[in-house]
Structures are given as C-alpha cells and as structure tokens.
PDB file of C-alpha atoms in Angstrom:
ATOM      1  CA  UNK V  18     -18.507 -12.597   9.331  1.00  0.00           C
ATOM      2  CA  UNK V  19     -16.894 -13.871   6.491  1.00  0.00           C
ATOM      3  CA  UNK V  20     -13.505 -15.451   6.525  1.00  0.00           C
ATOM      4  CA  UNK V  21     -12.312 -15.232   3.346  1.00  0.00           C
ATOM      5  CA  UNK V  22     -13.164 -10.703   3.219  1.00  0.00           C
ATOM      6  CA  UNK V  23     -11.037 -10.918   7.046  1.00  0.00           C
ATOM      7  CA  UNK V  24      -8.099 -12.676   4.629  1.00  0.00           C
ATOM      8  CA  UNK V  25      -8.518 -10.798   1.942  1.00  0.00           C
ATOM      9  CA  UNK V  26      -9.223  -7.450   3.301  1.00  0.00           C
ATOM     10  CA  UNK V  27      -5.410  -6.760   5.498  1.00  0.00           C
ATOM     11  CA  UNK V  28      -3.707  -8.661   2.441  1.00  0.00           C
ATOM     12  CA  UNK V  29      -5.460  -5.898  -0.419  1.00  0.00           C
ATOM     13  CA  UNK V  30      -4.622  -3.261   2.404  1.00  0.00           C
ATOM     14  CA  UNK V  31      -1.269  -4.459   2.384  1.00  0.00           C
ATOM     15  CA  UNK V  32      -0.630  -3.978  -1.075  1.00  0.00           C
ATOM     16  CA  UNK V  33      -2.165  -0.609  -1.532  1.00  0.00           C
ATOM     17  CA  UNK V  34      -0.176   0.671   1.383  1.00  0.00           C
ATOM     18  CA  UNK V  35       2.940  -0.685  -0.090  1.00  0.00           C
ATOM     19  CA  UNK V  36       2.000   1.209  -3.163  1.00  0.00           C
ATOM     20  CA  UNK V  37       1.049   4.457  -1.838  1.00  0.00           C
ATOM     21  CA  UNK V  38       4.797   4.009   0.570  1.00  0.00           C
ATOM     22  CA  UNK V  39       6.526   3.535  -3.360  1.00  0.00           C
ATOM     23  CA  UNK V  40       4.849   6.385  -4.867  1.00  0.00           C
ATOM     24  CA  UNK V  41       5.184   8.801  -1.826  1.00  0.00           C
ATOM     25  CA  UNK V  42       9.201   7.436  -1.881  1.00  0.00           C
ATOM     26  CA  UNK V  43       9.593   8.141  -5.875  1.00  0.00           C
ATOM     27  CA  UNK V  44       7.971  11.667  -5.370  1.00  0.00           C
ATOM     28  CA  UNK V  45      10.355  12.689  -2.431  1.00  0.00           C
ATOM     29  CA  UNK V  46      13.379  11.595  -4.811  1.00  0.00           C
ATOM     30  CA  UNK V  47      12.229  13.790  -7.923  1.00  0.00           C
ATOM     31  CA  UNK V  48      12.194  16.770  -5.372  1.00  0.00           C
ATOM     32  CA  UNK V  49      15.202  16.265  -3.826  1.00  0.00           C
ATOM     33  CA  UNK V  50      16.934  15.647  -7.289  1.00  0.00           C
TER      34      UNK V  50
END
C-alpha cells in the first residue's frame, strides 16, 4: 500500500467534492433567481 496515493487520494477527493458542492450550490441559485 502506498502512502503517499492514501494522502493523496481523500485530499483530491476533497477537492472534487468541494467542487461538485459549488457547482450544485451556483445551479440551485440560477433556478431560484
């Protein structure tokens, strides 16, 4: 098992969840507006 993908891997996940919670936010706004 390698340490640095068991860093990596929750840190990338992380980011791309953050990203996919920003777009799903900005979408929600231009329908209720």
């Amino acid at each position: 098992m390698d340490l640095n993908k068991t860093i990596a891997m929750p840190f990338s996940y992380r980011l791309f969840h953050k990203k996919i919670l920003h777009c799903m936010n900005i979408q929600s706004q231009s329908i209720n507006f």
